[in-house]
Amino acid sequence: MVTKLPKVDVVTTGMGWTGGIVAAELTKAGYQVVGLERGVERSIEDYLHGHDELKYNVRKELMQKLNKDTITFRNTLNDEATPVRSENALVVGTGTGGGGAHWGGQTYRYFPYDFEIRSKTIEKYGEGKIGKDVTIQDWGLTYDEIEPYYSKFEQMAGISGEVDPMAGPRSIDYPTPPLKKLKQMKMFHEAAEKLGCHPFVVPTANVSETYVNPDGEQLNACQYCAFCGNYGCEYGAKADPIVTVIPTAKKTGNFELRTHSLVTRVLYENGKATGVLYKDIRTGEVFEQPADIVALTSYTFNNVRLLLLSGIGQPYDPKTGTGVIGKNYTDHHTITGAIGYFEKEKFNSFIGTGSLGSAFNDFNADNFDHNDVDFIHGGQVEMHLFGNEPIANNPAPFGTPTWGKEFKKNSLHYYHRNVSVVSQRAILPHKEHYLDLDPVYKDDNGDPLIRVTFDYTAEDHKRNEFLVEKCAEVVKEMGADIIDVIPMAEHFGGRFTFQHDAGGAIMGENPETSAVNNYLQMWDAENLFVCGASAFPHFGPTNPTPTAAALTYRATEGMIKYLKNGGGQLVAAKKEKELV
């Protein structure tokens, strides 16, 4: 039996960053929002005494448990997909805060090139520069259009940073100063500058000083304790939905949070979403929550899965290239580079944050001439000081045995004498990389799991080889005595380790090639907004959170316009414009 509840203005399907932003902005505008979250409610008190590497970094205490719900994976259309069961291979947040509770806090913007990647590539290099089965497309908006929303996120989250000289223009500086520049970072800057590059201290949600954001929420100064990625911050020094947007929504009196609420369907009728079905996972009760607007604000995999399970939009077919739901799945998956080992230098490897470090972007986006390389886009060269936790980190030069006397000797000797310089690279979509419903494996409710089809392409390997060489050059210039280059596997092996998944409900100007418009509003359901990295037509060079958040801030403006105007598409489809 389904219990039908009173209608509300907006219902969300998760309470991480995107759900929190929707809740904060819509409730501040006077609308009633119900936030559905399948996990528990957290407060900062839940993070106290959380410096436990085994519990949080190894056993993934803050993550979704894969024995209840997971994904399946295969490399090619001819392979049989199998479920991902290792918690070291798939980390997806659950509970209030979602991925924003355990993220490291790296907050880079994408480049102007990213948002118009196809047209800018063709304009400069010709269409032949784009691989035959590479399905890049422009995003349907420009960097200049999204820039104010990047700034809004940064001001809300108190981002501490130094402006990247290679980045797009900014309307306002970061609200707090960059984190401290440690010894390794100073060496990186000197080396990069000698190589003719333009280093900067990376922007971070690990706030450098006490800060009160525009909504009146306070963030505290970072302690550099290094318990960031995979951990919640007990000091309230890391921007997290539970200390920013969710409290803002609660203060309005217009927000209701319902935890342990698993959304199983979007209800859809006559071209509109009428609400959602959700299950109380404690009691098994099923509820219908009607709403004027449904905002899908869960993780990429679940956003796409809900659309497919609900029959909204045309599923993507990799053989014909038709359809849009599931199209252009991308992910970082592997970050490679070089490790330098030093005999004369010694560092404090315990101090760090989830994003303390330095980087440069001279070989990113289209910041360099691509005429003489067999790929487009590029990547960021970076060095981060996360604080080397002893279980996960036993660095020793290649060739060292993985156990025994020599291993112990080298791992102890080099623990404070190593630096990693790596590259996060853009990953471009491919015709045969996509998401769909698995025909075999199901969850506890009998619903199909989402299936991922993905592998590295020849272009991925060429881009990696180029950037790894740049990483090794930096390590050498820093004065390392031993340099080990981190290899990239020939094929992707199914480790979805960084929670950097994108695509599947991509944005664009044309409903024939995209699922949502540039307000993240579904072409097939005008009151359904799909928020998050599922909207990315390709994966840019760095961490997705700031771009997902910026797009969501813009989407909330669209939601408010929609509610005020009584409906309708917020932008016209490109083909309709051409007809006019």
Coordinates of C-alpha atoms in Angstrom, one line a residue:
M1 CA 0.0 0.0 0.0
V2 CA 1.3 3.5 -0.9
T3 CA 0.5 6.4 1.4
K4 CA 0.0 9.6 -0.6
L5 CA 1.3 12.7 1.2
P6 CA 0.3 16.4 0.8
K7 CA 1.9 18.2 -2.2
V8 CA 4.9 20.4 -1.7
D9 CA 6.7 22.9 -3.9
V10 CA 9.9 21.0 -4.3
V11 CA 11.2 17.5 -3.4
T12 CA 14.8 16.5 -3.7
T13 CA 16.3 13.0 -3.9
G14 CA 19.4 13.3 -1.8
M15 CA 20.9 15.8 0.7
G16 CA 24.6 16.2 -0.4
W17 CA 25.9 19.4 -2.0
T18 CA 23.3 19.6 -4.8
G19 CA 20.3 18.7 -2.6
G20 CA 21.6 21.1 0.0
I21 CA 22.0 24.0 -2.5
V22 CA 18.5 23.4 -3.9
A23 CA 17.0 23.3 -0.4
A24 CA 18.8 26.5 0.8
E25 CA 18.0 28.6 -2.3
L26 CA 14.4 27.5 -2.7
T27 CA 13.5 27.8 0.9
K28 CA 15.1 31.3 1.1
A29 CA 12.8 32.2 -1.8
G30 CA 9.8 31.1 0.3
Y31 CA 9.1 27.7 -1.2
Q32 CA 8.4 24.5 0.8
V33 CA 11.1 21.9 0.2
V34 CA 11.1 18.3 1.3
G35 CA 14.6 16.7 1.3
L36 CA 14.6 12.9 1.0
E37 CA 17.8 11.2 2.1
R38 CA 18.3 7.4 2.2
G39 CA 21.0 7.6 4.9
V40 CA 21.1 9.1 8.4
E41 CA 21.2 12.7 9.6
R42 CA 24.6 13.9 10.7
S43 CA 25.8 16.8 12.7
I44 CA 29.4 17.9 13.4
E45 CA 29.3 16.1 16.7
D46 CA 29.2 12.8 14.7
Y47 CA 32.7 13.6 13.5
L48 CA 34.2 14.0 16.9
H49 CA 37.1 11.6 17.7
G50 CA 37.0 10.5 14.1
H51 CA 40.8 10.2 13.5
D52 CA 40.6 6.5 12.8
E53 CA 42.2 5.4 9.5
L54 CA 41.0 1.8 9.8
K55 CA 37.4 2.8 10.4
Y56 CA 37.1 5.7 7.8
N57 CA 39.8 5.3 5.2
V58 CA 40.0 1.5 5.0
R59 CA 36.5 0.4 6.0
K60 CA 34.7 3.5 4.6
E61 CA 32.4 4.3 7.5
L62 CA 30.8 7.3 5.8
M63 CA 30.1 5.4 2.5
Q64 CA 27.3 3.5 1.0
K65 CA 27.5 -0.3 1.8
L66 CA 27.9 -2.3 -1.4
N67 CA 26.1 -5.4 0.0
K68 CA 22.9 -3.4 -0.3
D69 CA 23.3 -1.4 -3.5
T70 CA 26.2 -1.2 -6.0
I71 CA 26.9 -1.0 -9.7
T72 CA 28.1 -3.5 -12.3
F73 CA 31.0 -2.9 -14.7
R74 CA 32.4 -4.1 -18.0
N75 CA 35.0 -2.8 -20.4
T76 CA 33.2 -3.4 -23.7
L77 CA 29.8 -4.2 -25.2
N78 CA 30.9 -7.8 -25.6
D79 CA 31.9 -8.3 -22.0
E80 CA 29.7 -9.7 -19.2
A81 CA 29.3 -7.1 -16.4
T82 CA 29.8 -8.1 -12.8
P83 CA 29.0 -6.3 -9.6
V84 CA 31.6 -4.1 -7.8
R85 CA 31.9 -5.5 -4.3
S86 CA 35.1 -4.0 -3.0
E87 CA 34.7 -0.9 -0.9
N88 CA 38.2 0.1 -2.1
A89 CA 36.8 0.2 -5.6
L90 CA 33.6 2.2 -5.2
V91 CA 33.0 5.0 -2.7
V92 CA 29.7 6.7 -2.8
G93 CA 28.5 8.9 0.1
T94 CA 25.3 8.4 2.0
G95 CA 23.6 10.3 4.8
T96 CA 23.3 14.1 5.0
G97 CA 26.3 15.8 3.5
G98 CA 26.7 12.9 1.0
G99 CA 30.0 13.2 -0.8
G100 CA 30.4 16.7 0.7
A101 CA 30.9 15.1 4.1
H102 CA 34.0 13.1 3.1
W103 CA 35.4 15.0 0.2
G104 CA 39.0 16.4 0.3
G105 CA 37.8 19.9 -0.7
Q106 CA 39.6 20.5 -4.0
T107 CA 37.7 23.3 -5.7
Y108 CA 39.0 24.0 -9.1
R109 CA 37.0 25.6 -11.9
Y110 CA 36.8 24.2 -15.3
F111 CA 38.2 26.3 -18.2
P112 CA 36.3 28.4 -20.8
Y113 CA 37.5 25.8 -23.3
D114 CA 35.6 23.0 -21.5
F115 CA 32.1 24.6 -22.0
E116 CA 32.6 25.1 -25.7
I117 CA 35.0 22.2 -26.4
R118 CA 33.6 21.0 -29.7
S119 CA 33.2 24.4 -31.4
K120 CA 36.5 25.7 -30.1
T121 CA 38.4 22.6 -31.1
I122 CA 36.9 22.7 -34.6
E123 CA 37.5 26.5 -34.9
K124 CA 41.2 26.1 -34.1
Y125 CA 42.2 22.7 -35.4
G126 CA 39.4 21.5 -37.7
E127 CA 36.9 18.7 -37.1
G128 CA 39.5 16.1 -38.0
K129 CA 41.2 16.7 -34.7
I130 CA 38.3 15.0 -32.9
G131 CA 38.4 11.2 -32.8
K132 CA 35.8 9.4 -34.9
D133 CA 34.0 7.9 -31.9
V134 CA 34.6 10.8 -29.5
T135 CA 31.2 12.3 -28.7
I136 CA 32.2 15.7 -27.2
Q137 CA 29.7 18.5 -27.5
D138 CA 29.3 22.0 -26.2
W139 CA 27.6 22.3 -22.9
G140 CA 24.9 24.8 -24.0
L141 CA 26.4 27.7 -21.9
T142 CA 29.7 29.5 -21.8
Y143 CA 32.2 30.1 -19.0
D144 CA 31.1 33.7 -18.7
E145 CA 27.5 32.5 -18.1
I146 CA 28.5 30.0 -15.4
E147 CA 31.2 32.2 -13.7
P148 CA 28.9 34.1 -11.3
Y149 CA 27.7 30.7 -10.0
Y150 CA 31.2 29.5 -9.4
S151 CA 31.7 32.6 -7.4
K152 CA 28.5 32.1 -5.4
F153 CA 29.6 28.6 -4.4
E154 CA 33.1 29.8 -3.4
Q155 CA 31.7 32.6 -1.3
M156 CA 29.2 30.2 0.4
A157 CA 31.9 27.6 1.0
G158 CA 34.6 30.0 2.2
I159 CA 37.1 28.7 -0.4
S160 CA 40.7 29.5 0.4
G161 CA 42.8 29.9 -2.7
E162 CA 45.3 31.6 -4.9
V163 CA 44.2 32.7 -8.4
D164 CA 45.5 30.4 -11.2
P165 CA 47.1 32.7 -13.8
M166 CA 46.0 30.3 -16.6
A167 CA 42.3 30.1 -15.5
G168 CA 39.3 32.0 -16.9
P169 CA 38.5 35.5 -15.6
R170 CA 37.0 35.9 -12.2
S171 CA 34.4 38.4 -10.9
I172 CA 35.6 38.2 -7.3
D173 CA 38.6 36.8 -5.5
Y174 CA 38.5 33.8 -3.2
P175 CA 36.9 34.8 0.2
T176 CA 39.8 33.5 2.3
P177 CA 43.6 33.4 1.8
P178 CA 45.3 30.3 0.5
L179 CA 46.6 27.6 2.9
K180 CA 50.2 27.7 4.1
K181 CA 52.9 27.0 1.6
L182 CA 54.9 24.1 3.0
K183 CA 58.5 23.2 2.1
Q184 CA 57.5 20.7 -0.6
M185 CA 55.2 23.3 -2.2
K186 CA 57.9 25.9 -2.2
M187 CA 60.2 23.4 -4.0
F188 CA 57.4 22.6 -6.5
H189 CA 56.9 26.3 -7.2
E190 CA 60.6 26.9 -7.8
A191 CA 60.8 23.9 -10.1
A192 CA 57.7 24.8 -12.1
E193 CA 58.9 28.3 -12.6
K194 CA 62.3 27.1 -13.8
L195 CA 60.4 25.0 -16.4
G196 CA 58.5 28.1 -17.6
C197 CA 55.2 27.2 -15.9
H198 CA 52.8 29.1 -13.7
P199 CA 52.2 27.5 -10.3
F200 CA 49.7 28.5 -7.7
V201 CA 48.4 27.3 -4.3
V202 CA 45.4 25.2 -5.0
P203 CA 41.9 26.4 -4.0
T204 CA 40.4 24.4 -1.1
A205 CA 37.3 24.1 1.0
N206 CA 39.7 23.4 4.0
V207 CA 39.3 27.0 5.2
S208 CA 42.4 28.9 6.1
E209 CA 40.8 31.2 8.7
T210 CA 37.5 31.7 10.5
Y211 CA 34.9 32.8 8.0
V212 CA 31.2 33.7 8.1
N213 CA 29.5 33.1 4.7
P214 CA 26.8 35.3 3.2
D215 CA 24.1 33.1 4.8
G216 CA 25.6 33.6 8.3
E217 CA 27.1 30.1 8.6
Q218 CA 30.5 30.0 10.3
L219 CA 33.5 27.9 9.1
N220 CA 36.5 27.6 11.4
A221 CA 40.2 27.7 10.6
C222 CA 41.8 24.4 9.3
Q223 CA 44.1 22.5 11.8
Y224 CA 46.1 20.7 9.1
C225 CA 45.4 17.4 10.8
A226 CA 45.2 15.6 7.5
F227 CA 42.0 13.7 8.3
C228 CA 40.0 15.1 5.4
G229 CA 39.3 12.8 2.4
N230 CA 37.1 10.0 3.6
Y231 CA 36.5 11.8 6.9
G232 CA 34.1 14.4 8.3
C233 CA 35.8 17.5 9.8
E234 CA 35.2 17.7 13.6
Y235 CA 36.5 21.3 13.6
G236 CA 33.9 22.6 11.1
A237 CA 36.9 23.8 9.1
K238 CA 35.9 22.0 5.8
A239 CA 32.9 23.2 3.9
D240 CA 30.3 20.5 4.2
P241 CA 26.6 20.7 3.5
I242 CA 25.8 19.9 7.1
V243 CA 27.6 23.1 8.3
T244 CA 26.5 25.4 5.4
V245 CA 23.5 24.9 3.1
I246 CA 21.5 22.4 5.2
P247 CA 21.5 24.7 8.3
T248 CA 20.6 27.6 6.0
A249 CA 17.6 25.7 4.7
K250 CA 16.5 24.7 8.2
K251 CA 16.6 28.3 9.5
T252 CA 14.0 29.4 7.0
G253 CA 11.3 27.1 8.5
N254 CA 10.4 26.0 5.0
F255 CA 12.5 22.8 4.9
E256 CA 11.6 19.3 6.0
L257 CA 14.3 16.6 6.1
R258 CA 13.3 13.0 5.9
T259 CA 16.1 10.5 6.4
H260 CA 16.1 6.7 5.8
S261 CA 14.0 7.6 2.7
L262 CA 15.0 5.7 -0.5
V263 CA 13.6 7.1 -3.7
T264 CA 12.7 4.3 -6.1
R265 CA 10.8 6.1 -8.9
V266 CA 10.0 9.5 -10.3
L267 CA 6.3 9.6 -11.1
Y268 CA 5.7 10.9 -14.6
E269 CA 2.5 11.7 -16.5
N270 CA 1.6 13.7 -19.6
G271 CA 5.1 15.2 -20.0
K272 CA 5.5 16.2 -16.3
A273 CA 6.8 14.7 -13.1
T274 CA 4.1 14.5 -10.5
G275 CA 6.3 13.5 -7.6
V276 CA 8.3 10.6 -6.3
L277 CA 7.8 7.2 -4.7
Y278 CA 10.1 6.5 -1.8
K279 CA 10.5 3.7 0.8
D280 CA 11.2 4.1 4.5
I281 CA 14.1 1.6 4.7
R282 CA 13.4 1.1 8.5
T283 CA 9.7 0.1 8.2
G284 CA 9.3 -0.9 4.5
E285 CA 6.5 1.6 4.1
V286 CA 6.1 3.2 0.7
F287 CA 5.1 6.9 0.2
E288 CA 4.1 9.1 -2.7
Q289 CA 5.4 12.6 -2.4
P290 CA 3.7 14.9 -4.9
A291 CA 5.5 18.1 -5.8
D292 CA 5.4 20.9 -8.3
I293 CA 9.2 20.4 -9.0
V294 CA 11.2 17.2 -8.6
A295 CA 15.0 17.8 -8.3
L296 CA 17.2 14.7 -8.7
T297 CA 20.1 15.5 -6.4
S298 CA 21.6 12.1 -5.8
Y299 CA 24.9 10.8 -7.2
T300 CA 25.5 10.5 -10.9
F301 CA 24.8 6.7 -11.0
N302 CA 21.5 7.1 -9.1
N303 CA 20.3 10.2 -11.0
V304 CA 20.6 8.2 -14.3
R305 CA 19.2 5.0 -12.7
L306 CA 16.1 6.8 -11.5
L307 CA 15.5 8.2 -15.0
L308 CA 15.9 4.8 -16.6
L309 CA 13.7 3.0 -14.0
S310 CA 11.0 5.7 -14.3
G311 CA 11.0 5.6 -18.1
I312 CA 11.8 9.2 -18.6
G313 CA 13.8 10.1 -21.7
Q314 CA 15.1 7.8 -24.4
P315 CA 17.8 5.4 -23.3
Y316 CA 21.1 5.7 -25.1
D317 CA 22.0 3.1 -27.7
P318 CA 25.7 2.8 -28.2
K319 CA 25.3 0.9 -31.5
T320 CA 23.2 3.5 -33.2
G321 CA 24.3 6.6 -31.2
T322 CA 20.6 7.5 -30.6
G323 CA 19.0 8.3 -27.3
V324 CA 20.4 10.4 -24.5
I325 CA 19.8 8.8 -21.0
G326 CA 23.1 7.1 -20.1
K327 CA 25.1 8.8 -22.8
N328 CA 28.7 10.2 -22.4
Y329 CA 29.7 8.4 -19.2
T330 CA 33.1 9.6 -18.1
D331 CA 35.3 9.5 -15.0
H332 CA 38.9 10.2 -13.8
H333 CA 39.4 6.7 -12.5
T334 CA 43.2 6.8 -12.7
I335 CA 45.6 9.6 -11.6
T336 CA 49.2 9.0 -12.6
G337 CA 52.5 10.8 -12.5
A338 CA 55.9 10.5 -10.8
I339 CA 57.2 9.9 -7.3
G340 CA 60.5 11.4 -6.2
Y341 CA 62.6 10.0 -3.4
F342 CA 65.1 12.3 -1.7
E343 CA 68.2 11.5 0.3
K344 CA 69.1 15.0 1.6
E345 CA 65.6 16.5 2.0
K346 CA 63.3 15.5 4.8
F347 CA 59.6 16.5 5.1
N348 CA 56.8 16.4 7.6
S349 CA 54.6 13.9 5.9
F350 CA 51.9 13.8 8.6
I351 CA 50.7 17.4 8.2
G352 CA 48.3 18.1 5.4
T353 CA 44.7 18.5 4.3
G354 CA 42.4 17.0 1.7
S355 CA 43.7 19.6 -0.8
L356 CA 46.8 21.2 0.5
G357 CA 49.2 21.6 -2.4
S358 CA 50.3 23.4 -5.6
A359 CA 49.6 23.0 -9.3
F360 CA 49.9 24.5 -12.7
N361 CA 47.8 24.4 -15.8
D362 CA 50.1 25.2 -18.7
F363 CA 49.3 21.9 -20.3
N364 CA 45.5 21.9 -19.5
A365 CA 42.5 22.6 -21.7
D366 CA 43.8 24.4 -24.8
N367 CA 46.4 26.4 -22.9
F368 CA 49.1 25.0 -25.2
D369 CA 49.2 24.3 -29.0
H370 CA 47.8 20.8 -29.7
N371 CA 48.9 20.7 -33.4
D372 CA 51.9 18.4 -32.6
V373 CA 50.1 16.0 -30.2
D374 CA 47.6 13.2 -31.0
F375 CA 45.0 14.3 -28.5
I376 CA 42.9 17.3 -27.4
H377 CA 42.5 18.8 -24.0
G378 CA 45.1 18.0 -21.3
G379 CA 45.5 18.0 -17.6
Q380 CA 46.6 19.7 -14.4
V381 CA 50.1 18.9 -13.0
E382 CA 49.8 19.0 -9.2
M383 CA 51.3 18.0 -5.9
H384 CA 49.2 17.5 -2.8
L385 CA 50.1 17.0 0.8
F386 CA 47.3 14.9 2.2
G387 CA 49.2 13.7 5.2
N388 CA 50.5 10.1 4.7
E389 CA 48.4 7.8 6.9
P390 CA 50.5 4.8 7.8
I391 CA 48.1 2.0 6.8
A392 CA 47.5 3.3 3.3
N393 CA 51.0 4.8 2.7
N394 CA 54.2 2.8 2.7
P395 CA 56.1 4.5 -0.1
A396 CA 59.3 2.8 -1.3
P397 CA 61.1 2.9 -4.7
F398 CA 60.1 0.5 -7.4
G399 CA 61.9 -2.8 -7.0
T400 CA 61.6 -2.8 -3.2
P401 CA 60.1 -6.1 -2.0
T402 CA 56.5 -5.7 -0.7
W403 CA 57.4 -7.4 2.6
G404 CA 60.3 -8.3 4.7
K405 CA 63.4 -6.6 6.0
E406 CA 64.2 -4.5 3.0
F407 CA 60.6 -3.3 2.7
K408 CA 60.6 -2.2 6.3
K409 CA 64.0 -0.5 5.9
N410 CA 63.0 1.5 2.8
S411 CA 59.4 2.3 3.8
L412 CA 60.8 3.8 7.1
H413 CA 63.6 5.6 5.4
Y414 CA 61.5 7.2 2.6
Y415 CA 58.3 7.9 4.6
H416 CA 59.4 11.5 5.1
R417 CA 61.6 11.7 2.0
N418 CA 59.1 11.4 -0.9
V419 CA 57.0 13.7 -3.0
S420 CA 54.4 12.7 -5.6
V421 CA 53.7 14.9 -8.6
V422 CA 50.6 13.7 -10.5
S423 CA 48.2 14.8 -13.2
Q424 CA 44.5 14.9 -13.2
R425 CA 43.5 14.6 -16.9
A426 CA 40.4 15.4 -18.8
I427 CA 38.5 12.3 -19.9
L428 CA 36.5 12.6 -23.1
P429 CA 33.3 10.6 -23.9
H430 CA 33.3 7.8 -26.3
K431 CA 30.4 6.3 -28.3
E432 CA 30.6 3.0 -26.5
H433 CA 31.0 4.3 -23.0
Y434 CA 27.6 4.7 -21.3
L435 CA 25.3 3.7 -18.4
D436 CA 22.3 1.4 -18.6
L437 CA 20.3 -1.0 -16.5
D438 CA 21.9 -4.3 -15.9
P439 CA 19.9 -7.2 -17.4
V440 CA 21.0 -9.6 -14.7
Y441 CA 21.8 -8.1 -11.3
K442 CA 19.2 -6.4 -9.1
D443 CA 19.1 -4.6 -5.7
D444 CA 17.2 -5.6 -2.5
N445 CA 14.0 -4.1 -4.0
G446 CA 14.3 -6.2 -7.2
D447 CA 15.3 -3.2 -9.3
P448 CA 18.1 -3.5 -11.9
L449 CA 21.5 -2.1 -10.9
I450 CA 23.1 0.5 -13.1
R451 CA 25.7 -1.0 -15.5
V452 CA 28.9 0.9 -16.5
T453 CA 30.6 0.3 -19.8
F454 CA 34.0 2.0 -19.9
D455 CA 37.6 1.5 -20.8
Y456 CA 40.6 3.6 -21.6
T457 CA 41.0 4.8 -25.2
A458 CA 44.2 5.3 -27.2
E459 CA 43.8 9.0 -26.8
D460 CA 43.6 8.6 -23.0
H461 CA 47.0 6.8 -23.1
K462 CA 48.5 9.5 -25.3
R463 CA 47.3 12.3 -23.1
N464 CA 48.6 10.4 -20.0
E465 CA 52.1 9.8 -21.6
F466 CA 52.5 13.4 -22.4
L467 CA 51.5 14.6 -18.9
V468 CA 53.4 12.0 -17.0
E469 CA 56.5 13.2 -18.7
K470 CA 55.8 16.7 -17.4
C471 CA 55.3 15.4 -13.9
A472 CA 58.7 13.6 -14.0
E473 CA 60.3 16.8 -15.2
V474 CA 59.1 18.6 -12.2
V475 CA 60.2 15.9 -9.8
K476 CA 63.6 16.0 -11.4
E477 CA 63.9 19.8 -11.1
M478 CA 62.9 19.5 -7.5
G479 CA 66.1 17.5 -7.0
A480 CA 64.8 14.0 -6.4
D481 CA 67.5 11.3 -6.3
I482 CA 65.2 8.5 -7.4
I483 CA 62.3 9.1 -9.8
D484 CA 59.6 6.4 -10.4
V485 CA 57.0 7.0 -13.0
I486 CA 53.5 5.6 -12.1
P487 CA 52.3 3.5 -15.0
M488 CA 48.8 3.6 -16.4
A489 CA 47.1 0.2 -16.9
E490 CA 46.3 -0.8 -20.4
H491 CA 42.6 -1.3 -19.5
F492 CA 40.4 0.2 -16.8
G493 CA 40.1 -2.4 -14.0
G494 CA 36.9 -1.3 -12.2
R495 CA 38.3 0.8 -9.4
F496 CA 35.9 3.8 -9.1
T497 CA 38.0 5.2 -6.3
F498 CA 37.6 9.0 -6.5
Q499 CA 33.9 9.5 -6.7
H500 CA 34.4 11.5 -9.9
D501 CA 31.7 10.0 -12.1
A502 CA 30.0 12.1 -14.7
G503 CA 27.6 12.0 -17.6
G504 CA 24.4 10.0 -18.3
A505 CA 22.0 12.9 -18.2
I506 CA 24.1 15.5 -20.1
M507 CA 23.3 19.1 -20.8
G508 CA 23.2 20.8 -24.2
E509 CA 21.2 22.9 -26.6
N510 CA 19.4 20.2 -28.5
P511 CA 17.0 17.6 -27.0
E512 CA 18.2 15.1 -29.6
T513 CA 21.7 15.0 -28.1
S514 CA 21.2 16.0 -24.5
A515 CA 18.9 15.1 -21.6
V516 CA 18.7 18.6 -19.9
N517 CA 19.0 22.2 -21.0
N518 CA 21.4 24.7 -19.4
Y519 CA 19.2 25.1 -16.4
L520 CA 19.4 21.3 -15.9
Q521 CA 15.7 21.1 -16.8
M522 CA 14.7 17.9 -18.5
W523 CA 13.6 18.4 -22.1
D524 CA 11.1 15.5 -21.6
A525 CA 9.7 16.8 -18.3
E526 CA 9.7 20.5 -17.7
N527 CA 9.3 20.3 -13.9
L528 CA 12.1 17.8 -13.5
F529 CA 15.6 19.1 -12.8
V530 CA 18.6 16.7 -12.8
C531 CA 21.4 18.3 -10.7
G532 CA 25.0 17.2 -10.4
A533 CA 27.9 15.9 -12.5
S534 CA 25.4 13.6 -14.4
A535 CA 25.0 16.8 -16.5
F536 CA 28.6 17.0 -17.7
P537 CA 29.0 16.1 -21.4
H538 CA 32.7 15.3 -20.7
F539 CA 34.9 15.2 -17.6
G540 CA 37.1 18.2 -17.3
P541 CA 40.6 18.1 -15.9
T542 CA 39.9 18.3 -12.2
N543 CA 37.5 17.6 -9.3
P544 CA 33.8 18.0 -10.3
T545 CA 32.2 19.5 -7.1
P546 CA 32.6 23.2 -7.9
T547 CA 31.2 22.8 -11.4
A548 CA 28.3 20.6 -10.2
A549 CA 27.6 23.1 -7.5
A550 CA 27.7 26.1 -9.9
L551 CA 25.4 24.4 -12.3
T552 CA 23.0 23.6 -9.5
Y553 CA 23.0 27.3 -8.3
R554 CA 22.0 28.3 -11.8
A555 CA 19.4 25.5 -11.8
T556 CA 17.8 26.9 -8.6
E557 CA 17.3 30.2 -10.4
G558 CA 15.6 28.3 -13.2
M559 CA 13.4 26.5 -10.6
I560 CA 12.3 29.8 -9.1
K561 CA 11.5 31.2 -12.5
Y562 CA 9.5 28.1 -13.4
L563 CA 7.5 28.3 -10.2
K564 CA 6.8 32.0 -10.6
N565 CA 5.9 31.8 -14.3
G566 CA 3.7 28.7 -14.0
G567 CA 5.8 26.3 -16.0
G568 CA 7.4 26.0 -19.4
Q569 CA 10.8 25.4 -20.8
L570 CA 13.3 28.0 -19.6
V571 CA 15.3 27.9 -22.9
A572 CA 14.3 27.0 -26.4
A573 CA 15.8 24.0 -28.1
K574 CA 18.5 24.9 -30.7
K575 CA 16.5 23.3 -33.6
E576 CA 13.4 25.4 -32.6
K577 CA 15.6 28.6 -32.6
E578 CA 16.7 27.7 -36.1
L579 CA 13.1 27.2 -37.2
V580 CA 12.2 30.6 -35.9

